[in-house]
Amino acid sequence: MLSRIAESLFWIGRYVERADNTARLLDVHLNVLLEDPWVDEPSANASILAVMNCEFEAPVSRSDVLEQLAFDRDRSSSIAGTLSAARENARRAREVISTEVWESLNMTRNQLPRWSQASRPHEYFVWVRERAAVVWGLSSATTSRDDAWHFMELGRSLERADMIARLLMTRNLEGTTGPNWTTLLRTCSAHEAYLRTVRSLVTEERAAEFLLTDPLFPRSIAYNLDRAETILGQIDGAGSSRILADRARLSLGRARTNLEYTDVGDILADLPSQMREVQRACTTASTLIRDRYFLPASTVMWSQEAL
């Protein structure tokens, strides 16, 4: 597979997943602002932007958060920006993705202006989650399980682990008590799966353990880190450059085993720091994957200039 195609597929996976999880994160954040009578809204808004690594100038209003994380089409951290970027990457990889996936991404991008003007942000977030589910459903039904599938799934798994870590960090937002664990489970579409698996009421430690380390739930952090490791082992590659892929697997494996073999109480006692470790592992793996499988940025620029 051509490097440019593999890179586009990888970023389709990341961008669609980022849009989905950003919608979930913003939905729970706005609910906390509405339900917590003691909330310090500017501090909470600044904290959520910090969790998403966005620059800001205090004080931060609710509209500032929505503009940066939901509606700004020029930001790779916003929902509108990621969905537009996913469509552009799909255009570059048009020869390997199915017509159904392309049309779904194209339609989503074209409908963004109308939905971003919805009277309630919640309606916009629900639509984003539904469109992401449509893309993943069509991709699953129409893509052969070859390298095209592997690169898209690899991007999806890395992004999901990273974004679930960010979502859990909202438990410690400044200026607010943060969402409760039942809300976090529902936000991750995990409440029913938790009840079937744990068979007890929601408690802090059991809910955290489920979202962190459950090996069967597709939105747990450990599941996605393991999924990314497995896919890296399935993608063809040999020779000295294979060392980079093995280093990426090592980074992900360390993060996963740290979660699995550390007492959940210790993780909760230092949750933001532990989640930042997960993010660093995903960033390191993404950088190594880029260096192993994708063209360097200078080569891409040179190719475009030559055209």
Coordinates of C-alpha atoms in Angstrom, one line a residue:
M1 CA 0.0 0.0 0.0
L2 CA 1.2 3.5 -0.8
S3 CA 2.4 5.5 2.2
R4 CA 0.1 8.4 1.4
I5 CA -3.0 6.1 1.2
A6 CA -2.0 4.4 4.5
E7 CA -1.6 7.8 6.2
S8 CA -5.0 9.1 4.9
L9 CA -6.7 5.9 6.2
F10 CA -5.0 6.2 9.6
W11 CA -6.2 9.8 9.9
I12 CA -9.7 9.1 8.8
G13 CA -9.9 6.7 11.7
R14 CA -8.4 9.2 14.1
Y15 CA -10.5 12.2 13.0
V16 CA -13.9 10.4 12.9
E17 CA -13.2 9.0 16.4
R18 CA -12.0 12.4 17.7
A19 CA -15.3 14.0 16.5
D20 CA -17.4 11.3 18.2
N21 CA -15.6 11.5 21.5
T22 CA -15.3 15.3 21.5
A23 CA -19.1 15.4 21.1
R24 CA -19.4 13.1 24.1
L25 CA -17.0 15.1 26.2
L26 CA -18.7 18.5 25.4
D27 CA -22.1 17.0 26.1
V28 CA -21.1 15.9 29.6
H29 CA -19.3 19.2 30.3
L30 CA -22.4 21.3 29.4
N31 CA -24.5 19.0 31.6
V32 CA -22.2 19.5 34.5
L33 CA -22.4 23.3 34.1
L34 CA -26.2 23.1 34.1
E35 CA -26.5 20.7 37.1
D36 CA -23.8 21.9 39.5
P37 CA -25.1 25.0 41.4
W38 CA -21.6 25.7 42.8
V39 CA -19.7 25.6 39.5
D40 CA -17.1 28.2 38.7
E41 CA -17.9 28.3 35.0
P42 CA -14.8 30.3 33.8
S43 CA -12.5 27.9 35.6
A44 CA -14.3 24.8 34.4
N45 CA -14.3 26.1 30.8
A46 CA -10.6 26.9 31.0
S47 CA -9.9 23.4 32.4
I48 CA -11.8 21.6 29.7
L49 CA -9.8 23.5 27.0
A50 CA -6.6 22.6 28.9
V51 CA -7.7 18.9 28.8
M52 CA -8.0 19.2 25.0
N53 CA -4.7 21.1 24.7
C54 CA -6.3 24.2 23.4
E55 CA -4.9 27.7 23.8
F56 CA -7.1 30.2 25.5
E57 CA -7.2 33.6 27.2
A58 CA -9.1 33.9 30.5
P59 CA -11.9 34.3 31.3
V60 CA -13.3 31.6 29.1
S61 CA -17.1 31.6 28.4
R62 CA -19.3 28.7 27.3
S63 CA -19.5 30.1 23.8
D64 CA -15.7 30.2 23.6
V65 CA -15.6 26.4 24.5
L66 CA -18.2 25.6 21.8
E67 CA -16.5 27.7 19.2
Q68 CA -13.1 26.1 19.8
L69 CA -14.2 22.5 20.3
A70 CA -17.4 22.2 18.3
F71 CA -17.9 24.7 15.5
D72 CA -14.5 26.1 14.3
R73 CA -13.8 24.4 11.0
D74 CA -10.2 25.6 11.0
R75 CA -9.2 23.8 14.2
S76 CA -8.1 20.1 14.2
S77 CA -9.4 19.9 17.8
S78 CA -13.0 20.9 16.9
I79 CA -15.7 18.6 15.8
A80 CA -16.4 20.6 12.6
G81 CA -12.6 20.7 11.8
T82 CA -12.1 16.9 12.3
L83 CA -15.1 15.9 10.2
S84 CA -13.9 18.2 7.4
A85 CA -10.4 16.8 7.7
A86 CA -11.8 13.2 7.6
R87 CA -13.6 14.0 4.4
E88 CA -10.4 15.4 2.8
N89 CA -8.4 12.4 3.8
A90 CA -11.2 10.2 2.3
R91 CA -10.9 12.1 -0.9
R92 CA -7.1 11.3 -1.0
A93 CA -7.8 7.6 -0.4
R94 CA -10.8 7.5 -2.7
E95 CA -9.4 4.5 -4.6
V96 CA -9.4 2.2 -1.6
I97 CA -12.4 3.2 0.5
S98 CA -15.9 2.1 -0.5
T99 CA -18.4 4.4 -2.2
E100 CA -20.7 4.1 0.8
V101 CA -18.0 5.3 3.2
W102 CA -17.0 8.2 0.9
E103 CA -20.6 9.3 0.5
S104 CA -21.2 9.2 4.2
L105 CA -18.2 11.3 5.0
N106 CA -19.0 13.7 2.2
M107 CA -22.6 14.1 3.3
T108 CA -21.5 14.7 6.9
R109 CA -19.2 17.5 5.8
N110 CA -21.9 19.1 3.6
Q111 CA -24.5 19.0 6.4
L112 CA -22.2 20.6 9.0
P113 CA -23.3 24.2 8.5
R114 CA -26.9 23.4 9.1
W115 CA -26.3 21.2 12.2
S116 CA -23.8 23.6 13.7
Q117 CA -26.6 26.2 13.8
A118 CA -28.9 23.9 15.8
S119 CA -30.8 25.6 18.6
R120 CA -29.4 23.3 21.2
P121 CA -25.8 22.1 21.2
H122 CA -27.1 18.7 22.5
E123 CA -28.8 18.1 19.1
Y124 CA -25.6 18.8 17.3
F125 CA -23.7 16.3 19.5
V126 CA -26.3 13.6 19.0
W127 CA -26.0 14.1 15.2
V128 CA -22.2 13.9 15.3
R129 CA -22.3 10.6 17.3
E130 CA -24.9 9.2 14.9
R131 CA -22.8 10.2 11.8
A132 CA -19.7 8.6 13.3
A133 CA -21.6 5.4 14.0
V134 CA -22.8 5.4 10.4
V135 CA -19.3 5.8 9.1
W136 CA -17.9 3.0 11.2
G137 CA -20.9 0.7 10.4
L138 CA -20.4 1.2 6.7
S139 CA -16.7 0.8 6.9
S140 CA -17.1 -2.5 8.8
A141 CA -19.5 -3.8 6.3
T142 CA -17.7 -2.8 3.1
T143 CA -14.0 -3.0 3.8
S144 CA -11.8 -6.1 3.3
R145 CA -9.7 -7.0 6.4
D146 CA -6.5 -6.0 4.7
D147 CA -4.0 -3.2 5.3
A148 CA -6.6 -0.6 4.4
W149 CA -8.8 -1.8 7.3
H150 CA -5.8 -2.2 9.6
F151 CA -4.6 1.4 9.2
M152 CA -8.1 2.9 9.7
E153 CA -8.6 0.7 12.8
L154 CA -5.2 1.6 14.1
G155 CA -6.0 5.3 14.0
R156 CA -9.4 4.7 15.6
S157 CA -8.0 2.6 18.5
L158 CA -5.2 5.1 19.3
E159 CA -7.6 8.0 19.2
R160 CA -10.2 6.3 21.3
A161 CA -7.7 5.4 24.0
D162 CA -6.5 9.0 24.1
M163 CA -10.0 10.5 24.1
I164 CA -11.4 8.2 26.8
A165 CA -8.4 9.2 28.9
R166 CA -9.3 12.9 28.4
L167 CA -12.9 12.2 29.2
L168 CA -11.9 10.6 32.5
M169 CA -9.8 13.6 33.3
T170 CA -13.0 15.7 33.5
R171 CA -13.6 14.1 36.9
N172 CA -11.0 16.6 38.2
L173 CA -12.0 19.8 36.4
E174 CA -11.2 23.0 38.3
G175 CA -14.2 24.9 39.5
T176 CA -16.6 22.0 39.5
T177 CA -17.1 18.6 41.2
G178 CA -17.0 17.0 37.7
P179 CA -19.4 14.4 36.3
N180 CA -20.3 11.3 38.5
W181 CA -19.3 7.8 37.4
T182 CA -22.8 6.9 36.2
T183 CA -22.7 9.9 33.9
L184 CA -19.3 8.9 32.6
L185 CA -20.4 5.4 31.9
R186 CA -23.5 6.7 30.0
T187 CA -21.3 9.1 28.1
C188 CA -19.1 6.2 26.9
S189 CA -22.2 4.1 26.1
A190 CA -21.0 1.7 28.8
H191 CA -23.7 1.8 31.5
E192 CA -25.6 -1.3 30.3
A193 CA -22.4 -3.2 29.6
Y194 CA -21.1 -2.3 33.0
L195 CA -24.3 -3.6 34.7
R196 CA -24.2 -6.9 32.8
T197 CA -20.5 -7.4 33.5
V198 CA -20.2 -6.2 37.1
R199 CA -23.8 -7.0 38.2
S200 CA -23.8 -4.4 41.0
L201 CA -24.6 -0.7 41.5
V202 CA -22.1 1.8 40.1
T203 CA -19.3 2.5 42.5
E204 CA -16.2 4.7 41.9
E205 CA -13.6 1.9 41.9
R206 CA -15.7 -0.6 39.9
A207 CA -16.7 2.0 37.2
A208 CA -13.1 3.2 36.9
E209 CA -11.8 -0.3 36.6
F210 CA -14.4 -1.1 33.9
L211 CA -13.5 1.9 31.8
L212 CA -9.8 1.5 32.3
T213 CA -9.1 -2.2 32.0
D214 CA -12.1 -4.2 30.9
P215 CA -10.7 -6.6 28.2
L216 CA -14.0 -7.1 26.4
F217 CA -15.6 -3.6 26.3
P218 CA -14.6 -1.8 23.1
R219 CA -14.4 1.6 24.8
S220 CA -12.1 0.7 27.6
I221 CA -8.6 2.1 27.5
A222 CA -6.9 -1.2 27.9
Y223 CA -9.0 -2.8 25.1
N224 CA -8.0 -0.1 22.6
L225 CA -4.3 -0.1 23.6
D226 CA -4.3 -3.9 23.1
R227 CA -6.2 -3.5 19.8
A228 CA -3.6 -1.1 18.5
E229 CA -0.8 -3.5 19.6
T230 CA -2.4 -6.4 17.8
I231 CA -3.0 -4.4 14.6
L232 CA 0.7 -3.3 14.5
G233 CA 1.6 -7.0 14.6
Q234 CA -0.7 -7.7 11.7
I235 CA 0.4 -5.0 9.3
D236 CA 3.0 -6.3 6.9
G237 CA 6.6 -5.1 7.4
A238 CA 10.1 -6.4 8.0
G239 CA 13.6 -5.2 8.1
S240 CA 15.4 -2.6 10.2
S241 CA 12.5 -0.1 10.0
R242 CA 10.3 -2.7 11.7
I243 CA 12.0 -1.7 14.9
L244 CA 10.0 1.5 15.0
A245 CA 6.7 -0.5 14.9
D246 CA 8.0 -2.7 17.7
R247 CA 8.9 0.3 19.7
A248 CA 5.3 1.6 19.2
R249 CA 3.9 -1.7 20.4
L250 CA 6.3 -1.5 23.4
S251 CA 5.0 2.0 24.3
L252 CA 1.4 0.9 24.1
G253 CA 2.1 -2.3 26.0
R254 CA 3.7 -0.5 28.9
A255 CA 0.7 1.9 29.2
R256 CA -1.7 -1.0 29.1
T257 CA 0.1 -3.2 31.7
N258 CA 0.5 -0.2 34.0
L259 CA -3.3 0.2 34.1
E260 CA -3.9 -3.6 34.4
Y261 CA -1.4 -4.2 37.2
T262 CA -1.7 -1.0 39.2
D263 CA -4.3 -1.0 42.0
V264 CA -7.3 1.0 40.8
G265 CA -7.3 3.0 44.0
D266 CA -3.8 4.2 43.3
I267 CA -4.9 5.2 39.8
L268 CA -7.9 7.2 41.1
A269 CA -5.7 8.9 43.6
D270 CA -3.6 10.4 40.8
L271 CA -6.1 10.1 37.9
P272 CA -5.0 13.2 35.8
S273 CA -1.3 12.1 35.9
Q274 CA -2.2 8.5 35.0
M275 CA -4.3 9.6 32.1
R276 CA -1.6 11.9 30.8
E277 CA 0.7 8.8 30.8
V278 CA -1.8 7.1 28.5
Q279 CA -1.9 10.2 26.2
R280 CA 1.9 10.2 26.1
A281 CA 2.0 6.6 25.1
C282 CA -0.5 7.2 22.3
T283 CA 1.5 10.2 21.1
T284 CA 4.7 8.3 21.1
A285 CA 3.2 5.4 19.2
S286 CA 1.6 7.7 16.7
T287 CA 5.0 9.4 16.0
L288 CA 6.7 6.0 15.6
I289 CA 4.0 4.8 13.3
R290 CA 4.4 7.9 11.2
D291 CA 8.1 7.4 11.0
R292 CA 7.8 3.7 10.1
Y293 CA 4.9 3.8 7.6
F294 CA 4.2 7.3 6.3
L295 CA 6.2 9.7 4.2
P296 CA 8.2 12.4 6.0
A297 CA 6.6 15.8 5.8
S298 CA 9.4 17.2 3.7
T299 CA 8.8 14.5 1.1
V300 CA 5.1 15.2 1.0
M301 CA 5.8 18.9 0.5
W302 CA 8.4 18.2 -2.2
S303 CA 5.9 15.9 -4.1
Q304 CA 3.2 18.6 -4.0
E305 CA 5.6 21.2 -5.3
A306 CA 6.7 18.9 -8.1
L307 CA 3.1 18.4 -9.2

